[in-house]
XYZ file of C-alpha atoms in Angstrom:
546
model
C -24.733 42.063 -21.387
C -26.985 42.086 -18.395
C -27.537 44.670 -15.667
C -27.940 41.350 -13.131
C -25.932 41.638 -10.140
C -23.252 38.666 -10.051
C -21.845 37.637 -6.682
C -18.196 38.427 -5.910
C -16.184 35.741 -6.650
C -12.851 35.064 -5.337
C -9.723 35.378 -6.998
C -11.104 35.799 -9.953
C -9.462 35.877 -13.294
C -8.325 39.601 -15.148
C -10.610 38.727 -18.187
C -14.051 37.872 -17.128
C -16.684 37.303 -20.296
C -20.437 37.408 -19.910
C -22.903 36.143 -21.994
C -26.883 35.342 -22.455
C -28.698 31.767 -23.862
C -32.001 30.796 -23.022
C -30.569 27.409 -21.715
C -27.852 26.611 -20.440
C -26.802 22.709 -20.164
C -23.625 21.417 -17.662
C -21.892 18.511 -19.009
C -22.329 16.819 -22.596
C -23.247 13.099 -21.527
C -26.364 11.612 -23.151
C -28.555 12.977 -20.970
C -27.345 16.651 -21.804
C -27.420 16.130 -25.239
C -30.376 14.836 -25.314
C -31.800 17.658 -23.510
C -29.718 20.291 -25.663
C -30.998 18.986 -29.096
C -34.539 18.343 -27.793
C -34.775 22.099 -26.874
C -32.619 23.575 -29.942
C -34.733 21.764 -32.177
C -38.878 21.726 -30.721
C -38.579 24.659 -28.609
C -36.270 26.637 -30.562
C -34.149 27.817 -27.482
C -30.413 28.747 -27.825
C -28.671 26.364 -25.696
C -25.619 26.569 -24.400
C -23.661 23.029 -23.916
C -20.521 23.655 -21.168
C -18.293 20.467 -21.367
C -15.214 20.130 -18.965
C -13.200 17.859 -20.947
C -11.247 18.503 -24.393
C -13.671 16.144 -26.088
C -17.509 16.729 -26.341
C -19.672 13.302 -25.088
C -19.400 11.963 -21.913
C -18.989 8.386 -21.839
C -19.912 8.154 -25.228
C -16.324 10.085 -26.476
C -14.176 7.367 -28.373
C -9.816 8.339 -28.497
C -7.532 6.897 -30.865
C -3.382 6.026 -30.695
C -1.333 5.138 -32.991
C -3.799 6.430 -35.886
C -6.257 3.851 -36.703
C -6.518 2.290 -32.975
C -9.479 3.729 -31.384
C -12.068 2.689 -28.310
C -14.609 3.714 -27.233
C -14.257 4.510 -23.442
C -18.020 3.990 -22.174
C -20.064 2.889 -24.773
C -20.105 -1.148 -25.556
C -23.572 -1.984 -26.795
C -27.057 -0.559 -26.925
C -30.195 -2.091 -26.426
C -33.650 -1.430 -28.313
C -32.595 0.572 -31.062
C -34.168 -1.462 -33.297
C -36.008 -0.170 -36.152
C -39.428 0.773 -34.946
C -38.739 1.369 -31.021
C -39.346 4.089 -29.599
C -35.166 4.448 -28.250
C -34.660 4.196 -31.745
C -36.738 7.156 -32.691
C -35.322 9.211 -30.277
C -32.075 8.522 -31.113
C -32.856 9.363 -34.722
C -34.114 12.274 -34.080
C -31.560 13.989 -31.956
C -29.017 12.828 -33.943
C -31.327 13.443 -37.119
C -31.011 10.416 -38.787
C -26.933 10.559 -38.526
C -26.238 7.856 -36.569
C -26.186 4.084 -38.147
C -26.781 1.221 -35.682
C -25.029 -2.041 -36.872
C -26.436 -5.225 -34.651
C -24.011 -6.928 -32.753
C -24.270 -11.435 -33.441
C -27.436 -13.412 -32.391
C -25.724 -14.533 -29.490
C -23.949 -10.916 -28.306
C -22.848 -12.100 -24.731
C -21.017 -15.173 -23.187
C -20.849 -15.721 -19.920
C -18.018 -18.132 -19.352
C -17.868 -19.463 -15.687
C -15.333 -22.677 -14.534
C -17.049 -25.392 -16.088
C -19.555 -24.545 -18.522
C -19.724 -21.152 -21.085
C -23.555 -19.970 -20.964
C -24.756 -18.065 -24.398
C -26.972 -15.238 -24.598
C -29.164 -15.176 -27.478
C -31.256 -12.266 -28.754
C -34.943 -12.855 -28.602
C -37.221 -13.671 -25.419
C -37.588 -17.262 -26.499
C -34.448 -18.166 -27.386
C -33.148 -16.780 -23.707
C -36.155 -18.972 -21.958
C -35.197 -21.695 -24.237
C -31.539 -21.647 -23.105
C -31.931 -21.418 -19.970
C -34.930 -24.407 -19.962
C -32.645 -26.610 -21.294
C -29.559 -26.354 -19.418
C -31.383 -25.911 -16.131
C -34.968 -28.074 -16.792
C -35.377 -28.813 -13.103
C -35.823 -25.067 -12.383
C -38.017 -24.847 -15.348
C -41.178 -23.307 -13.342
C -39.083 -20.636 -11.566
C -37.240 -19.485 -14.874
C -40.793 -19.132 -17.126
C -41.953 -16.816 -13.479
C -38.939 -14.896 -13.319
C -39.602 -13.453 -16.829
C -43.448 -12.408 -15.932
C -41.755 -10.767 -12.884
C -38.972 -9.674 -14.546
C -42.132 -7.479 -16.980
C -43.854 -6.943 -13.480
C -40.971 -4.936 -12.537
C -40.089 -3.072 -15.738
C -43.586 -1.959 -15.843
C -43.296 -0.702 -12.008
C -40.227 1.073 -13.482
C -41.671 3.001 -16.744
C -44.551 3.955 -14.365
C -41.925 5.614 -12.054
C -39.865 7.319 -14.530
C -43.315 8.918 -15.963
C -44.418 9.742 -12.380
C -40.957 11.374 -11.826
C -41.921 13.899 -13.733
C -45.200 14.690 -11.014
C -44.666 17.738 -8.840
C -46.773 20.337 -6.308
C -49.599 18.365 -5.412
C -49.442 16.037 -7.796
C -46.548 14.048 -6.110
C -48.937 12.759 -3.589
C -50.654 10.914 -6.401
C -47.322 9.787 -7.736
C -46.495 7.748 -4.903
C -50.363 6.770 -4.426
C -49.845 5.337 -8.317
C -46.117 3.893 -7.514
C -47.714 1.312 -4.398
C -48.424 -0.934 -7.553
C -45.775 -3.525 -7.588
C -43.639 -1.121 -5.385
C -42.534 -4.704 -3.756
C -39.971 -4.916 -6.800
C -38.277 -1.682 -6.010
C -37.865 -2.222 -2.279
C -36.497 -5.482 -2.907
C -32.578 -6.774 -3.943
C -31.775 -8.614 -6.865
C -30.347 -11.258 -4.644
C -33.678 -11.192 -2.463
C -35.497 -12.084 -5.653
C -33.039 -14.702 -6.675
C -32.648 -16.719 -3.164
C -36.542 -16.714 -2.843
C -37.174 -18.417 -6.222
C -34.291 -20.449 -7.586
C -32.306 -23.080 -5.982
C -29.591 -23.750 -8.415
C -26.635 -21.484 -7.791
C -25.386 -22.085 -11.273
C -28.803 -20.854 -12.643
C -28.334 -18.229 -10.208
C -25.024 -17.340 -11.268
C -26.243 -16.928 -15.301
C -28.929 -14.974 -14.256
C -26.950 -12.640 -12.808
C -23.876 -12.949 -15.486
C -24.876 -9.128 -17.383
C -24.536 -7.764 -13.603
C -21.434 -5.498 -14.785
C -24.133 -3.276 -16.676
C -25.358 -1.705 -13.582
C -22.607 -2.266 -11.714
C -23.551 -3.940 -8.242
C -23.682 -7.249 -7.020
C -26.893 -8.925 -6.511
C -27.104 -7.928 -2.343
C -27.137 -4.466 -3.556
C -28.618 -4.074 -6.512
C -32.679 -3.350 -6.779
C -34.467 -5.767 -8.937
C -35.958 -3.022 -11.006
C -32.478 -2.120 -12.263
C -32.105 -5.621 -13.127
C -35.254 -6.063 -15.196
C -34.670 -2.931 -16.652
C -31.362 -4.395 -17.984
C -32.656 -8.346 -18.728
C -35.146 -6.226 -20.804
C -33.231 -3.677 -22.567
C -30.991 -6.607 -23.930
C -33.517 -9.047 -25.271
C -33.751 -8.239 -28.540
C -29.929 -7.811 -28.518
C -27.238 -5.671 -28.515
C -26.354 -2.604 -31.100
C -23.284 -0.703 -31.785
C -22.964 2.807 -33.625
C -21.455 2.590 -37.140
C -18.025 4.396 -36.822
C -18.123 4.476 -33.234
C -19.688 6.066 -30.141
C -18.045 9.402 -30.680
C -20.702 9.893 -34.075
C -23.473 10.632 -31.500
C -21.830 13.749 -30.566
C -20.617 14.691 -33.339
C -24.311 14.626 -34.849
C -26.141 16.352 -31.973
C -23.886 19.486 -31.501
C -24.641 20.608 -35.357
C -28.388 20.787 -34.035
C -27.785 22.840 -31.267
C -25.453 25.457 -33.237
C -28.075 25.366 -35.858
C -30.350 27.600 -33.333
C -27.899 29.572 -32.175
C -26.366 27.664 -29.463
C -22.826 26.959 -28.581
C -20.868 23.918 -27.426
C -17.702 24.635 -25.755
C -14.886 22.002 -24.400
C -12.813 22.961 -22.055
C -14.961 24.908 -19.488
C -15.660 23.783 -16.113
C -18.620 24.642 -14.456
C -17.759 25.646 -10.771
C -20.928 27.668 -9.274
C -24.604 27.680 -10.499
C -25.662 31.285 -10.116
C -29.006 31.838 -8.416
C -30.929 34.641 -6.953
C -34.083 34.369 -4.465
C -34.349 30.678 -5.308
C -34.528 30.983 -8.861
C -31.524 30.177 -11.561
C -30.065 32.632 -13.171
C -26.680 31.153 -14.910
C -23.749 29.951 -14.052
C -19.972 30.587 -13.371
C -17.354 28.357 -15.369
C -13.706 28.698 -16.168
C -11.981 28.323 -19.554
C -8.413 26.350 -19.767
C -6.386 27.846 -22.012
C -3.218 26.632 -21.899
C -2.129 27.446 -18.390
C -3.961 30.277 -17.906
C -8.115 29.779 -16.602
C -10.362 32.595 -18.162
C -13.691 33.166 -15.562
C -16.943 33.185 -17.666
C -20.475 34.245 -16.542
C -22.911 32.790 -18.355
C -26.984 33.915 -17.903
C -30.328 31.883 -18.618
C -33.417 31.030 -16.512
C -33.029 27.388 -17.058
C -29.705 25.678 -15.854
C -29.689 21.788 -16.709
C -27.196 19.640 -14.384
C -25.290 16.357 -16.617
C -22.895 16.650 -13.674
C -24.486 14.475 -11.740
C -26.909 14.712 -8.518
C -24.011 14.669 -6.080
C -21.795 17.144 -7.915
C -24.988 19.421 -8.269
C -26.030 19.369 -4.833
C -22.942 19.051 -2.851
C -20.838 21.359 -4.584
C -22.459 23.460 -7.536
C -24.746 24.875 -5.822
C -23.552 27.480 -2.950
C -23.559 26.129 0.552
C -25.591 29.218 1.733
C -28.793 27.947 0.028
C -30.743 25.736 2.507
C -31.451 22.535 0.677
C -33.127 19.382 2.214
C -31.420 17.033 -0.229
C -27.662 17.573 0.509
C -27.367 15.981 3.082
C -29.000 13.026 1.876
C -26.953 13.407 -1.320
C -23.619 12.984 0.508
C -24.734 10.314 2.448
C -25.971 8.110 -0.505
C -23.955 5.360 -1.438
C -21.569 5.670 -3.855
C -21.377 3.804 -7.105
C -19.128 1.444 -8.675
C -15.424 2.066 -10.085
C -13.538 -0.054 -12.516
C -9.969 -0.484 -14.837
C -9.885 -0.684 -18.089
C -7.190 -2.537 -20.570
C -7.197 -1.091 -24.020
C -5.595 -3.108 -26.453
C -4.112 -3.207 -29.690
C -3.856 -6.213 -32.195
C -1.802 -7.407 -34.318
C -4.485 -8.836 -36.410
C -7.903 -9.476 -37.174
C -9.813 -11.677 -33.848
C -12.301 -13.332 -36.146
C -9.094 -15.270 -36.949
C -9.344 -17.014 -33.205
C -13.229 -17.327 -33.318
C -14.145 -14.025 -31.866
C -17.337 -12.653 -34.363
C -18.197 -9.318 -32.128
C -19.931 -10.471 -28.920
C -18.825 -9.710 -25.558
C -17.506 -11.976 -22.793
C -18.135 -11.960 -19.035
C -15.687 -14.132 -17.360
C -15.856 -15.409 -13.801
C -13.603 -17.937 -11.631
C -16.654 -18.534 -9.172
C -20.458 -18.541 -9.132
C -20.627 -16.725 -6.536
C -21.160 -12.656 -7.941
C -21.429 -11.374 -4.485
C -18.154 -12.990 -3.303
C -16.234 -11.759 -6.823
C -17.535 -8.334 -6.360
C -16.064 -8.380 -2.627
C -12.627 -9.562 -3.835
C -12.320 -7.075 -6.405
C -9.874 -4.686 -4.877
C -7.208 -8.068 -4.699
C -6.676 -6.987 -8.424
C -3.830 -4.286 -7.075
C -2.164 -7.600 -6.085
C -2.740 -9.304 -9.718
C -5.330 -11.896 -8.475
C -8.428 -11.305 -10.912
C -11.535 -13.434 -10.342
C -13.597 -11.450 -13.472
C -13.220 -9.823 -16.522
C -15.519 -8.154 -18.984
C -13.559 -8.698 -22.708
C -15.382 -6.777 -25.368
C -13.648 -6.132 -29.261
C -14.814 -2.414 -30.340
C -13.609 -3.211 -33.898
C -15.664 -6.270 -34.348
C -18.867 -3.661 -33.593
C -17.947 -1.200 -36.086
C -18.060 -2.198 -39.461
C -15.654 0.496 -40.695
C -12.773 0.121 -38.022
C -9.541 0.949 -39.369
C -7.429 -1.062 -36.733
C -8.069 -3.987 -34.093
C -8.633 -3.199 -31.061
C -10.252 -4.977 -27.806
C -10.857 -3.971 -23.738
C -10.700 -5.917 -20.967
C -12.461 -4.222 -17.607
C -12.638 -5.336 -14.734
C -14.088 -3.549 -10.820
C -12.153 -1.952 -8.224
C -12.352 0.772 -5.717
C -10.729 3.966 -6.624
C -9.518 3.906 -2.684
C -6.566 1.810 -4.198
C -5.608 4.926 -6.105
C -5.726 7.524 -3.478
C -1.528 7.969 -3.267
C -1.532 9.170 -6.670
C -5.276 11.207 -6.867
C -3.840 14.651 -6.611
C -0.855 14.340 -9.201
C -1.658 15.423 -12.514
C -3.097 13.538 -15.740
C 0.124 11.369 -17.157
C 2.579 12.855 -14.229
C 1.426 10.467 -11.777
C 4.863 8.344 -11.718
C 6.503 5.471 -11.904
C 5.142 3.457 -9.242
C 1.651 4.587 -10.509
C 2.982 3.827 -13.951
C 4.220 0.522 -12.353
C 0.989 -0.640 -10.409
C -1.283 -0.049 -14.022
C 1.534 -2.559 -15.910
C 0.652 -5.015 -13.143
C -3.240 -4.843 -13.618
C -3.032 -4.557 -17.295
C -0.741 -7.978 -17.085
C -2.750 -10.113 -15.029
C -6.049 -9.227 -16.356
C -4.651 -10.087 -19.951
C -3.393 -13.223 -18.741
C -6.448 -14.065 -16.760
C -8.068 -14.063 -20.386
C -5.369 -15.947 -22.215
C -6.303 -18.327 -19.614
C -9.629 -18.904 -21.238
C -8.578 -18.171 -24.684
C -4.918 -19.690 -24.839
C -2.632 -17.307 -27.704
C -4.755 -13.923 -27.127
C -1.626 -12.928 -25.030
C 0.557 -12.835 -28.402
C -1.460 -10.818 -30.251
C -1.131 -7.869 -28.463
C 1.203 -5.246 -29.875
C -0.376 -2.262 -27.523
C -1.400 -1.999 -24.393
C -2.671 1.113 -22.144
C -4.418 0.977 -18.670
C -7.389 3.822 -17.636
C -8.204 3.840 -13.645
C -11.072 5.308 -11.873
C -8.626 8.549 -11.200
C -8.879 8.878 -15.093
C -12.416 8.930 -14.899
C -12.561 11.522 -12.156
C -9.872 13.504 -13.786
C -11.934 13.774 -16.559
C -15.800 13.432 -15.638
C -15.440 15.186 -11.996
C -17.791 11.842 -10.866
C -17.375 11.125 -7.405
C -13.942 8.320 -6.727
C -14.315 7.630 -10.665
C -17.517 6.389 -10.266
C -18.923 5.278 -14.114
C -22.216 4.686 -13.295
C -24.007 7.956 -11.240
C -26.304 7.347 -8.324
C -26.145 2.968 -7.497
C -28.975 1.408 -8.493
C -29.711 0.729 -5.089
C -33.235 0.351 -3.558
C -33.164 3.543 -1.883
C -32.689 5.416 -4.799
C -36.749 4.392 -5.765
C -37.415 6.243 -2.460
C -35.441 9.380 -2.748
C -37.962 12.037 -4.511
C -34.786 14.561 -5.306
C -33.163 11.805 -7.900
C -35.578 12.933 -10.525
C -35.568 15.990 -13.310
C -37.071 18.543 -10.733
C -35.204 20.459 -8.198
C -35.475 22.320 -5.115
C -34.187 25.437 -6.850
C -36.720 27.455 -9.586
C -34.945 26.857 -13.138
C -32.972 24.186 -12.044
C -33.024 20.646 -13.124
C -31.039 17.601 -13.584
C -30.462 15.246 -16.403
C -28.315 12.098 -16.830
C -28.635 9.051 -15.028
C -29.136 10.234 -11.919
C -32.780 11.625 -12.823
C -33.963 8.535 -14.222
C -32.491 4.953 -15.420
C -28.842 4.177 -16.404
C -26.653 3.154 -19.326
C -26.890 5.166 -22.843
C -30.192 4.518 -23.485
C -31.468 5.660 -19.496
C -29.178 8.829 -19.540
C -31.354 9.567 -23.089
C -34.320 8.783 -21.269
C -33.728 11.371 -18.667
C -33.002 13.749 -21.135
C -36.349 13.175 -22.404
C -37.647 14.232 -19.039
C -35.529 16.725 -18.448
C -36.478 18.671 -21.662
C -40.044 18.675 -21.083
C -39.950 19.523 -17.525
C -37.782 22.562 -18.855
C -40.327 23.873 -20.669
C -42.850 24.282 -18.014
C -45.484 22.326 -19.626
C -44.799 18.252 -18.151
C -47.542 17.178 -21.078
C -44.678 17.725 -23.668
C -43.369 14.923 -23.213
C -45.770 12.760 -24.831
C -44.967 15.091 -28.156
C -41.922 15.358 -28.151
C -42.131 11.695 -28.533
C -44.590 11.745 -31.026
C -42.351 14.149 -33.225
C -39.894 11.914 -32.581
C -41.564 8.708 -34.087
C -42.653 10.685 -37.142
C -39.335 11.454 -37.663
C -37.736 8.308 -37.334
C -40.567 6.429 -39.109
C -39.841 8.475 -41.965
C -36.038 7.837 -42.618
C -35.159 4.867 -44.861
C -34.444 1.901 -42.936
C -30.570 1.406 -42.595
């Protein structure tokens, strides 16, 4: 116990529990685990993990029906975690060494458009190659766009490391980010208008745009190097499924002392004369909601920048980036189809890579139309087969996902999880339908081999994830979002900092990044960073290769 003065809380439960960590870490995506078993395991700190849902992981939790069908529900493929990279090595080490990584086929995505399917091949050759000899007339621009396309990821790394640049030392941050700072400010479309002609080389280009989750007029062409980069030495899948992360990393943070507890949602992050001093969360149990006060000097936020700032943090504290917060764009909301086979896909020519599918060349346009799919008209589809990834699936399984706005949800947003009704019931049968037969289009008996089918909507995600209209991707990788200085690991409030993708890059692999970040920045010393990367390499280097 502490003899800290709490504020008075209303209506607060009869059984109120208080307790004391050194750290305490809101929300179990990658970025807070990352952060958690960084800490728990170089710094020795007993950290406290507080995850709303009934499952620890984020977008990286897997569920299962029927037994042996299981997906994973954010998780599709990972990029550089390779043997020798330095993802890799921090992957190894926060999972310590627990987690497999099984490489998905040389050619891991297809992007099938009216006339012509376009394959994706791992290696930076074989994609210039590709693309040289189905376009040649545009051969110039496509051998530029991939010395731009390192122009801009090298812009990018030097702003995440700047990111972590505070006090006076900002000043120099942005003097060091004018460097190629032209990338940043500039769309993907921009790019693509002002050096290619062809709009079917346009359109391939642009194919993997699902990944970040905005068409090319919106999206900032460091987000899109950052993703033509990630991807080009392929794509990797955990062995036995995203859900082995988690289950790896909270065993490091108990191992100090720390806890990890599901089912407790964070509602108010305590602080006192600017400076953090825990937080106030509520347990579910059963239908009753136990209030729980938990202490520490350092509070890291997984929940998201707007969450944080809009509504974590009390409205009496004067902060300059709320405002801007709430008026930020939000991100991008989709469906997903999971199915169930009746047997094994490899039998119809599937082998494990993914499969963008487009009626029109046009990605701007598709992403426009997207909200037609409450009607059944679907102009794209992202088809992926989670037991073709993992080598020791038990059943066959495959997802179909496709964009729309969670505005076409908003009837049924306040009815509870799986009480929502018939005609919400009805409306999900209707998009699971036509996006299934939208893909038997292209693949003529995949229909028949369904024997399960189950539809998640962007009410599902915010049911579970609390992200603003079920958004899957945090802050848009909009241009603006290079100019906002509060999107980083550092906060306005003492003890206080975010992880996740809204503090650095996104996807798996930019949510770990940020929990990189966000664990050195924790410790007061910035410098850390570079060995906590360094322990992690040593580590990594010495496992046996898988």
């Amino acid at each position: 116990m502490t003899s800290t003065i709490l504020p008075q809380t209303q209506n607060q439960s009869s059984e109120t529990i208080t307790e004391q960590f050194d750290v305490i870490v809101i929300g179990s995506g990658m970025g807070g685990m990352t952060t958690a078993s960084l800490l728990s395991q170089l710094e020795g700190k007993r950290v406290l993990l507080l995850e709303r849902h009934f499952q620890v992981g984020g977008f990286t939790h897997t569920f299962k029906r029927h037994g042996n069908l299981e997906w994973d529900v954010g998780l599709h493929y990972v990029g550089e975690v390779e043997q020798g990279s330095v993802p890799r090595a921090i992957f190894d080490f926060i999972t310590q060494g627990q987690v497999k990584w099984q490489p998905m086929p040389d050619v891991y995505d297809r992007l099938v458009f009216p006339h012509f399917t376009h394959d994706v091949r791992k290696g930076r050759k074989h994609l210039i190659a590709g693309l040289i000899d189905r376009f040649p007339h545009e051969n110039l621009a496509i051998q530029q766009y991939f010395k731009d396309l390192d122009r801009a990821y090298m812009w990018l790394e030097l702003y995440t490391v700047t990111q972590m640049m505070t006090g006076k030392l900002w000043f120099l941050a942005r003097l060091i980010r004018k460097w190629g700072e032209k990338y940043a400010q500039m769309t993907t479309g921009e790019y693509m208008n002002s050096h290619f002609t062809d709009p079917k080389l346009k359109a391939v280009l642009l194919g993997q745009w699902g990944l970040y989750g905005l068409p090319p007029c919106q999206s900032a062409f460091v987000g899109h190097a950052l993703l033509v980069r990630h991807y080009m030495e392929g794509g990797y899948f955990p062995v036995g499924g995203s859900a082995t992360i988690a289950e790896s990393i909270v065993p490091t943070i108990e191992a100090q002392g720390g806890k990890v507890l599901k089912n407790h949602s964070v509602e108010e992050i305590l602080i006192k004369e600017n400076q953090v001093i825990g937080v106030r969360a509520f347990q579910k149990k059963g239908k009753r909601s136990i209030e729980k006060i938990f202490l520490a000097n350092t509070v890291i936020s997984d929940a998201g920048a707007y969450k944080t700032y809009t509504s974590l943090i009390p409205q009496e504290i004067k902060l300059p980036c709320r405002m801007e917060t709430k008026k930020f764009p939000n991100g991008t909301a989709n469906v997903t189809v999971y199915l169930g086979l009746k047997s094994d896909p490899k039998r119809f020519g599937f082998q494990g890579e993914n499969y963008w599918i487009y009626s029109d060349y046009d990605h701007d346009d598709i992403h426009a139309c997207r909200n037609e799919l409450v009607n059944g008209q679907v102009n794209h589809a992202f088809l992926s087969f989670p037991s073709l990834k993992n080598p020791v699936a038990k059943g066959h399984t495959a997802e179909i996902i496709a964009f729309i706005d969670a505005d076409s949800f908003n009837a049924w947003d306040n009815k509870p999880w799986r009480h929502r009704g018939g005609d919400y019931e009805e409306l999900k049968t209707r998009i699971g339908n036509s996006l299934v037969e939208f893909v038997n289009e292209h693949f003529p008996g995949f229909a028949e081999q369904i024997e399960y089918l189950e539809v998640g909507t962007p009410i599902t995600t915010t049911h579970f994830t609390n992200h603003r209209n079920g958004n899957i991707y945090g802050l848009p990788m909009v241009p603006e979002k290079f100019q906002n200085r509060w999107f980083s690991p550092k906060t306005p409030i003492q003890g206080l900092y975010l992880t996740g993708s809204d503090a650095a890059l996104f996807g798996v692999c930019g949510a770990m990044t940020s929990g990189l970040l966000s664990a050195a920045m924790a410790t007061k010393k910035p410098w850390k960073l570079v060995t906590m990367v360094a322990r992690a390499i040593k580590y990594s280097n010495a496992l046996k290769p898988d």
